[in-house]
Coordinates of C-alpha atoms and ligand atoms in Angstrom, one line a residue:
M1 CA 43.7 37.2 39.7
K2 CA 43.5 34.2 42.5
R3 CA 39.2 34.3 41.8
R4 CA 39.5 34.1 37.9
L5 CA 40.4 30.4 37.6
P6 CA 37.4 29.0 39.5
V7 CA 35.2 31.1 37.2
K8 CA 36.7 29.7 34.3
I9 CA 36.4 26.1 35.6
V10 CA 32.8 26.7 36.4
L11 CA 32.2 27.9 33.1
F12 CA 33.9 25.0 31.4
V13 CA 32.1 22.6 33.4
V14 CA 28.7 24.1 32.5
I15 CA 29.5 24.3 29.2
A16 CA 30.7 20.7 28.9
A17 CA 27.6 19.6 30.7
V18 CA 25.2 21.3 28.1
V19 CA 27.1 20.1 25.2
F20 CA 27.3 16.5 26.9
L21 CA 23.3 16.8 27.4
W22 CA 22.6 18.3 24.1
F23 CA 24.6 15.4 22.1
G24 CA 23.5 12.8 24.9
R25 CA 19.8 13.5 24.3
E26 CA 20.2 11.7 20.9
T27 CA 21.7 8.6 22.7
G28 CA 19.1 8.3 25.6
R29 CA 16.7 5.6 26.1
A30 CA 13.4 7.3 25.2
L31 CA 12.7 7.1 21.5
N32 CA 11.4 10.7 21.1
N33 CA 11.4 11.6 17.6
G34 CA 8.0 13.1 17.8
L35 CA 6.8 10.9 15.0
A36 CA 3.8 8.4 14.8
L37 CA 1.8 9.8 17.6
T38 CA -1.2 8.1 15.9
P39 CA -0.7 4.9 14.2
P40 CA 1.1 5.6 10.7
M41 CA -1.0 5.1 7.8
G42 CA 0.2 4.7 4.2
W43 CA 0.8 1.8 1.4
N44 CA 3.4 -0.8 0.9
S45 CA 4.6 -2.8 -2.0
W46 CA 4.7 -6.2 -0.7
N47 CA 1.7 -7.9 -0.1
K48 CA 0.6 -7.2 -3.8
F49 CA 3.7 -6.8 -5.7
G50 CA 6.3 -8.8 -3.7
C51 CA 9.8 -8.3 -5.5
K52 CA 8.2 -7.2 -8.7
I53 CA 8.3 -3.6 -7.9
D54 CA 9.4 -0.8 -10.0
E55 CA 9.2 3.3 -10.0
T56 CA 6.5 3.5 -12.7
I57 CA 4.5 1.3 -10.3
V58 CA 5.2 3.1 -7.4
K59 CA 4.6 6.4 -9.0
Q60 CA 1.2 5.0 -10.2
I61 CA 0.1 4.1 -6.8
A62 CA 1.0 7.4 -5.4
E63 CA -1.3 9.2 -7.9
A64 CA -4.1 6.5 -7.2
M65 CA -3.6 7.2 -3.5
V66 CA -4.8 10.8 -4.0
A67 CA -7.2 10.2 -7.0
S68 CA -8.9 7.7 -4.6
G69 CA -9.4 9.6 -1.8
M70 CA -7.0 7.4 0.2
R71 CA -4.7 10.5 1.0
D72 CA -7.5 12.9 2.1
A73 CA -8.9 9.7 4.2
G74 CA -5.2 9.8 5.9
Y75 CA -2.9 7.4 4.4
Q76 CA 0.3 9.3 4.1
Y77 CA 3.5 6.9 3.5
V78 CA 4.4 5.0 0.3
V79 CA 6.7 2.3 1.1
I80 CA 8.8 0.5 -1.1
D81 CA 9.5 -2.9 0.5
D82 CA 12.1 -5.6 -0.2
C83 CA 14.0 -5.8 -3.6
W84 CA 14.8 -2.1 -4.6
Q85 CA 18.4 -2.3 -3.9
L86 CA 21.1 -4.4 -5.5
D87 CA 24.5 -4.1 -4.6
R88 CA 27.2 -1.9 -2.6
D89 CA 29.9 0.0 -4.3
A90 CA 33.4 0.0 -3.4
K91 CA 32.7 2.8 -0.9
G92 CA 30.0 0.5 0.7
N93 CA 27.2 3.1 -0.7
I94 CA 23.9 1.0 -1.3
I95 CA 23.1 0.7 -5.0
P96 CA 19.6 0.8 -6.2
D97 CA 18.5 -1.6 -9.1
A98 CA 18.6 0.7 -12.0
K99 CA 16.7 -1.3 -14.3
A100 CA 13.6 -0.9 -11.9
F101 CA 14.5 2.5 -10.6
P102 CA 16.2 4.1 -13.5
S103 CA 15.5 7.6 -12.3
G104 CA 17.1 7.1 -8.8
I105 CA 15.6 7.0 -5.5
Q106 CA 15.8 10.6 -4.8
A107 CA 13.7 11.5 -7.6
L108 CA 11.1 8.9 -6.8
A109 CA 11.0 10.4 -3.3
D110 CA 10.6 14.0 -5.0
T111 CA 7.7 12.8 -7.1
I112 CA 6.1 11.2 -4.0
H113 CA 6.5 14.3 -2.0
S114 CA 5.4 16.5 -4.8
K115 CA 2.0 14.8 -4.3
G116 CA 1.9 15.6 -0.5
L117 CA 2.8 12.3 0.5
K118 CA 5.6 10.9 2.5
F119 CA 8.4 8.2 1.5
G120 CA 9.4 4.9 3.0
I121 CA 12.0 2.2 2.5
Y122 CA 13.1 -0.9 3.4
S123 CA 16.3 -2.7 4.6
D124 CA 17.2 -5.2 6.8
A125 CA 19.1 -5.7 10.2
G126 CA 21.1 -8.7 8.9
T127 CA 24.0 -9.4 6.2
K128 CA 21.1 -9.7 3.6
T129 CA 17.3 -8.9 3.3
C130 CA 14.6 -11.6 3.0
Q131 CA 14.8 -11.5 -0.6
G132 CA 19.0 -11.4 -0.6
R133 CA 19.7 -8.1 -1.5
P134 CA 22.5 -6.1 0.7
G135 CA 21.3 -5.6 4.2
S136 CA 22.5 -2.9 6.6
W137 CA 24.3 -4.6 9.3
G138 CA 27.6 -2.8 9.6
Y139 CA 26.2 -0.2 7.1
E140 CA 23.7 1.5 9.5
F141 CA 25.1 4.9 9.9
Q142 CA 26.0 5.3 6.4
D143 CA 22.7 4.1 5.1
A144 CA 20.6 6.2 7.5
R145 CA 22.4 9.2 6.1
Q146 CA 22.0 8.0 2.7
Y147 CA 18.5 7.6 3.3
A148 CA 18.2 11.5 4.8
E149 CA 20.0 12.6 1.8
W150 CA 16.8 11.0 -0.8
G151 CA 14.4 12.2 1.3
V152 CA 13.2 9.1 3.2
D153 CA 10.7 9.7 5.8
Y154 CA 9.9 5.7 7.0
L155 CA 12.2 2.8 7.3
K156 CA 11.1 -0.6 7.6
Y157 CA 13.9 -2.7 8.9
D158 CA 13.5 -6.6 8.8
W159 CA 15.3 -9.3 10.6
C160 CA 16.5 -12.0 7.8
N161 CA 20.1 -13.2 8.0
N162 CA 20.6 -11.9 11.4
G163 CA 23.5 -13.7 12.4
K164 CA 22.1 -14.5 15.7
Q165 CA 22.6 -10.9 16.6
N166 CA 20.8 -9.6 19.9
S167 CA 17.8 -8.1 18.3
E168 CA 17.4 -5.2 20.9
A169 CA 21.2 -4.3 20.2
A170 CA 20.7 -4.5 16.5
Y171 CA 17.7 -2.3 16.2
S172 CA 19.3 0.1 18.8
R173 CA 22.1 0.6 16.3
M174 CA 19.8 1.7 13.4
R175 CA 17.7 3.6 15.8
E176 CA 21.0 5.7 16.8
A177 CA 21.7 6.2 13.3
L178 CA 18.2 7.4 12.0
A179 CA 18.6 9.7 15.2
L180 CA 22.0 11.1 14.1
C181 CA 20.9 11.4 10.4
G182 CA 19.6 14.8 10.3
R183 CA 15.9 13.9 9.1
P184 CA 12.8 12.6 11.0
I185 CA 12.4 8.9 10.0
V186 CA 9.8 6.7 11.0
F187 CA 11.3 3.5 12.4
S188 CA 9.5 0.3 11.9
I189 CA 10.8 -2.7 13.2
C190 CA 10.1 -6.0 11.7
E191 CA 11.4 -9.0 13.6
W192 CA 8.1 -10.4 13.8
G193 CA 7.5 -10.9 17.4
S194 CA 10.4 -13.4 17.6
T195 CA 12.2 -11.8 20.7
K196 CA 9.0 -10.2 22.1
P197 CA 9.8 -6.5 21.1
W198 CA 6.8 -5.3 23.0
T199 CA 9.1 -5.5 25.9
W200 CA 11.8 -3.8 24.7
A201 CA 11.1 -1.9 21.4
R202 CA 9.1 1.1 22.6
D203 CA 12.2 3.2 23.2
I204 CA 13.8 1.9 20.1
G205 CA 11.1 2.1 17.1
N206 CA 7.8 3.7 16.3
L207 CA 6.0 0.4 15.5
W208 CA 7.2 -3.2 15.6
R209 CA 5.5 -6.2 13.8
T210 CA 4.2 -8.7 16.5
T211 CA 3.9 -11.9 14.4
G212 CA 5.0 -13.6 11.4
D213 CA 3.6 -12.6 7.8
I214 CA 0.0 -12.1 7.1
S215 CA -1.5 -14.0 4.3
D216 CA -4.6 -12.8 2.4
I217 CA -7.0 -15.6 4.2
W218 CA -9.4 -15.6 7.4
Q219 CA -7.9 -18.3 9.0
A220 CA -5.1 -20.6 8.4
R221 CA -5.2 -24.3 8.1
D222 CA -2.1 -24.7 9.8
K223 CA -0.5 -21.8 11.7
R224 CA 2.7 -23.4 11.3
R225 CA 2.9 -22.3 7.7
E226 CA 0.5 -19.4 7.5
L227 CA -1.3 -16.9 9.3
G228 CA -4.8 -15.5 8.5
V229 CA -6.6 -12.4 10.1
V230 CA -8.0 -14.4 13.1
D231 CA -4.5 -16.3 14.1
I232 CA -3.2 -12.8 13.8
L233 CA -5.8 -11.3 15.9
D234 CA -5.6 -14.0 18.7
L235 CA -1.7 -13.4 18.9
Q236 CA -2.4 -9.6 20.0
V237 CA -4.1 -10.6 23.2
G238 CA -2.0 -9.3 26.1
L239 CA 0.2 -7.0 24.2
E240 CA -2.5 -3.8 24.6
S241 CA -0.3 -1.9 27.3
A242 CA 2.9 -1.9 25.2
A243 CA 1.1 0.3 22.5
G244 CA 0.7 4.1 23.0
P245 CA 1.6 7.4 21.0
G246 CA 4.8 7.0 19.0
H247 CA 4.9 3.4 19.8
W248 CA 2.5 0.7 18.2
N249 CA 2.2 -3.1 18.1
D250 CA 2.1 -3.8 14.4
P251 CA 0.1 -7.0 13.4
D252 CA 1.3 -6.6 9.8
M253 CA 0.1 -4.8 6.8
L254 CA -3.5 -5.0 5.3
E255 CA -4.7 -7.5 2.9
V256 CA -7.7 -5.8 2.2
G257 CA -8.8 -5.7 -1.6
N258 CA -6.3 -8.5 -2.5
G259 CA -8.8 -11.0 -3.9
G260 CA -8.5 -13.9 -1.1
M261 CA -11.2 -12.9 1.4
T262 CA -14.8 -11.8 0.9
P263 CA -15.9 -8.2 1.3
T264 CA -17.4 -9.0 4.6
E265 CA -14.1 -10.5 5.9
Y266 CA -12.3 -7.8 4.6
E267 CA -14.5 -5.3 6.5
A268 CA -13.7 -7.2 9.8
H269 CA -10.2 -7.3 9.2
F270 CA -10.2 -3.5 8.8
S271 CA -12.4 -2.9 11.8
L272 CA -10.2 -5.3 13.9
W273 CA -7.0 -3.5 12.9
C274 CA -8.4 -0.1 13.5
L275 CA -9.8 -1.3 16.9
L276 CA -6.3 -2.4 17.9
A277 CA -4.9 1.1 17.1
S278 CA -2.6 -0.9 14.3
P279 CA -0.6 0.8 11.8
L280 CA -2.9 0.9 8.5
M281 CA -0.6 0.2 5.8
A282 CA -2.9 -0.8 2.6
G283 CA -1.1 -3.5 0.5
N284 CA -3.3 -3.7 -2.6
D285 CA -3.3 -2.4 -6.1
L286 CA -4.8 1.0 -5.8
R287 CA -4.8 1.9 -9.2
S288 CA -7.5 -0.7 -9.9
M289 CA -9.4 -0.5 -6.3
P290 CA -12.7 -1.4 -7.0
P291 CA -15.4 1.0 -5.2
D292 CA -16.0 -1.7 -2.4
I293 CA -12.5 -2.0 -1.5
A294 CA -11.9 1.9 -1.4
R295 CA -15.1 2.1 0.7
I296 CA -13.6 -0.3 3.1
L297 CA -10.2 1.6 3.3
T298 CA -11.7 5.0 3.3
N299 CA -14.4 4.6 6.1
T300 CA -13.3 7.7 7.9
E301 CA -15.4 6.7 10.8
V302 CA -13.5 3.7 11.3
I303 CA -10.3 5.2 10.5
R304 CA -11.1 7.7 13.4
V305 CA -11.2 4.9 15.9
D306 CA -7.6 3.8 14.8
Q307 CA -6.2 7.4 14.6
D308 CA -7.9 8.6 18.2
P309 CA -5.3 10.7 19.9
L310 CA -5.5 8.7 23.5
G311 CA -3.7 5.5 21.7
R312 CA -5.4 2.9 23.3
Q313 CA -5.0 -0.5 22.0
G314 CA -8.4 -2.1 21.9
R315 CA -9.0 -5.3 24.0
K316 CA -11.0 -8.5 24.0
V317 CA -13.4 -8.1 26.4
R318 CA -15.4 -11.5 26.1
D319 CA -14.4 -14.8 24.4
D320 CA -17.6 -17.2 23.5
G321 CA -15.7 -19.5 21.4
D322 CA -16.5 -18.3 17.7
L323 CA -18.3 -15.2 19.1
E324 CA -16.1 -12.4 20.5
V325 CA -16.4 -8.6 21.8
W326 CA -13.5 -6.4 21.2
A327 CA -13.7 -2.8 23.0
K328 CA -11.3 0.4 22.4
E329 CA -11.2 3.4 24.9
M330 CA -11.9 6.8 22.8
A331 CA -10.4 10.1 24.3
D332 CA -13.8 11.3 24.5
G333 CA -14.8 8.5 26.9
S334 CA -16.8 6.7 24.4
R335 CA -15.7 3.0 23.4
A336 CA -15.4 1.5 20.1
V337 CA -16.8 -1.9 20.0
I338 CA -16.6 -5.0 17.5
L339 CA -19.1 -7.5 17.7
L340 CA -17.1 -10.3 16.0
N341 CA -18.4 -13.8 14.5
R342 CA -15.8 -16.2 13.7
G343 CA -17.9 -18.9 12.9
A344 CA -19.6 -19.8 9.4
T345 CA -23.2 -19.0 10.4
E346 CA -24.7 -16.1 11.5
A347 CA -25.3 -15.4 14.9
G348 CA -26.4 -12.7 17.6
V349 CA -23.6 -11.0 19.8
A350 CA -24.2 -8.9 22.6
A351 CA -21.9 -6.5 24.2
A352 CA -22.5 -5.8 28.0
W353 CA -22.0 -2.1 29.3
T354 CA -20.2 -3.5 32.4
E355 CA -17.7 -5.3 29.8
I356 CA -16.7 -2.4 28.1
G357 CA -16.2 -0.2 31.4
Y358 CA -19.7 1.3 31.9
P359 CA -22.0 0.8 34.8
A360 CA -25.0 -1.4 33.6
G361 CA -27.6 1.3 34.0
L362 CA -26.2 3.5 31.9
E363 CA -28.0 4.9 28.6
A364 CA -25.6 5.2 25.9
K365 CA -26.0 6.4 22.2
V366 CA -25.0 3.7 19.9
R367 CA -23.5 4.5 16.1
D368 CA -22.9 1.7 13.7
L369 CA -19.7 3.0 12.1
W370 CA -20.5 0.8 8.5
K371 CA -24.2 1.8 8.2
H372 CA -23.2 5.1 9.2
K373 CA -26.2 5.1 11.4
D374 CA -27.3 6.3 14.6
M375 CA -28.9 3.2 16.0
G376 CA -30.7 4.6 18.8
K377 CA -30.1 5.0 22.8
F378 CA -29.6 1.5 24.6
K379 CA -29.1 0.7 28.5
G380 CA -27.1 -2.2 29.6
Q381 CA -26.0 -3.5 26.2
Y382 CA -26.2 -3.4 22.5
A383 CA -26.8 -6.7 20.8
A384 CA -26.8 -7.3 16.7
A385 CA -27.1 -10.2 14.4
V386 CA -23.4 -10.6 12.9
P387 CA -22.7 -12.5 9.5
P388 CA -20.3 -15.3 9.5
H389 CA -16.8 -14.3 9.4
G390 CA -18.0 -10.7 10.3
G391 CA -18.1 -7.9 12.4
V392 CA -20.6 -5.3 13.5
M393 CA -18.5 -2.0 14.5
V394 CA -20.1 0.5 16.8
R395 CA -19.0 3.5 18.9
V396 CA -20.9 3.8 21.9
T397 CA -21.1 7.4 23.6
P398 CA -22.8 7.7 27.1
Ligands
GLA401 C1 9.6 -10.6 5.5 C2 8.7 -9.3 6.0 C3 7.7 -9.0 5.1 C4 8.4 -8.7 4.0 C5 9.1 -9.6 3.3 C6 10.0 -8.9 2.2 O1 9.0 -11.6 5.1 O2 8.0 -9.7 7.3 O3 6.8 -8.2 5.8 O4 8.9 -7.5 4.0 O5 10.2 -9.8 4.3 O6 11.2 -9.9 2.0

């Protein structure tokens, strides 16, 4: 009899430890939701539609995503940004705008899922969203449960009206809520780089914005007022080591096809975002996408650079003022390279092998990812004429 007690105690301690570790795993540090092992791809309503969004548009976009070949090219998430929500009821449940979404959010999620796509939604870590709709501060767990019930697969979480909270604490709260809501949900942190999320968000979110909002322009006249493609590009330098499978720097959504830039500029915008291993959230009206825009967004050779399983973010390896060279290490040992011309006149740009991590004497195959053409074998470097506000993107394989 005397021996029984210790056995019970030992058993109790073991079970308690197992229970503690099992539940504790959700509140541990590393965000290990198994999602976004390559940068998430999809579409978001904000850049084109702003607040003027409704269920008809979202459904038509989802249809167009399939019909245009976007889904087959890898785009997956259809995300409604700000303005789908109106109020909270007496119990604190979030109420969608019934005029814009009369069938309800769950029905919309079902429709999107039925097309083989995933569904995303938007909220804010403060009291109100950037457009003044109800935020999730104080309602994190209730909202996360609601999202899971509706079938949400992706949450973009903004930073307006944050009441000077500590950003890491605020985003951690929603991270915990999502971890416990019973559904895998990609967590997209949108605090605009204001508190350097690349230094703290890797264990909290799957992606985090690194800058303010993108505008549909190549370069801003005044960067304090707006940011163009190359302005945002400059702000990515030095952030590379924070990115990897499951946790990405997010230089904001794509403007490709929204009308403010030339096809050459859009091609460079897309090339650069793929080289940066950025999330690829299209932001144009897919229902009326002209072929030259579809050609850019569905270039699978370029998308493959973005989606490379090694998950390295490319970096700037040379800066000659308007002429730059960017390179990304790929899982197969090859390099994706962009020869970039930010200037207003055509110019020759060369990438030296030594700059992209190869010995000078190496002979390597070069393939142009926009011409879809093998350019031959080259020793020491590859040089090409690059159009103004444009890029030449190649893959260099030893
Ligand atoms: C912020 C975000 C944008 C968009 C709007 C919506 O500006 O950075 O991406 O979500 O809010 O109001």
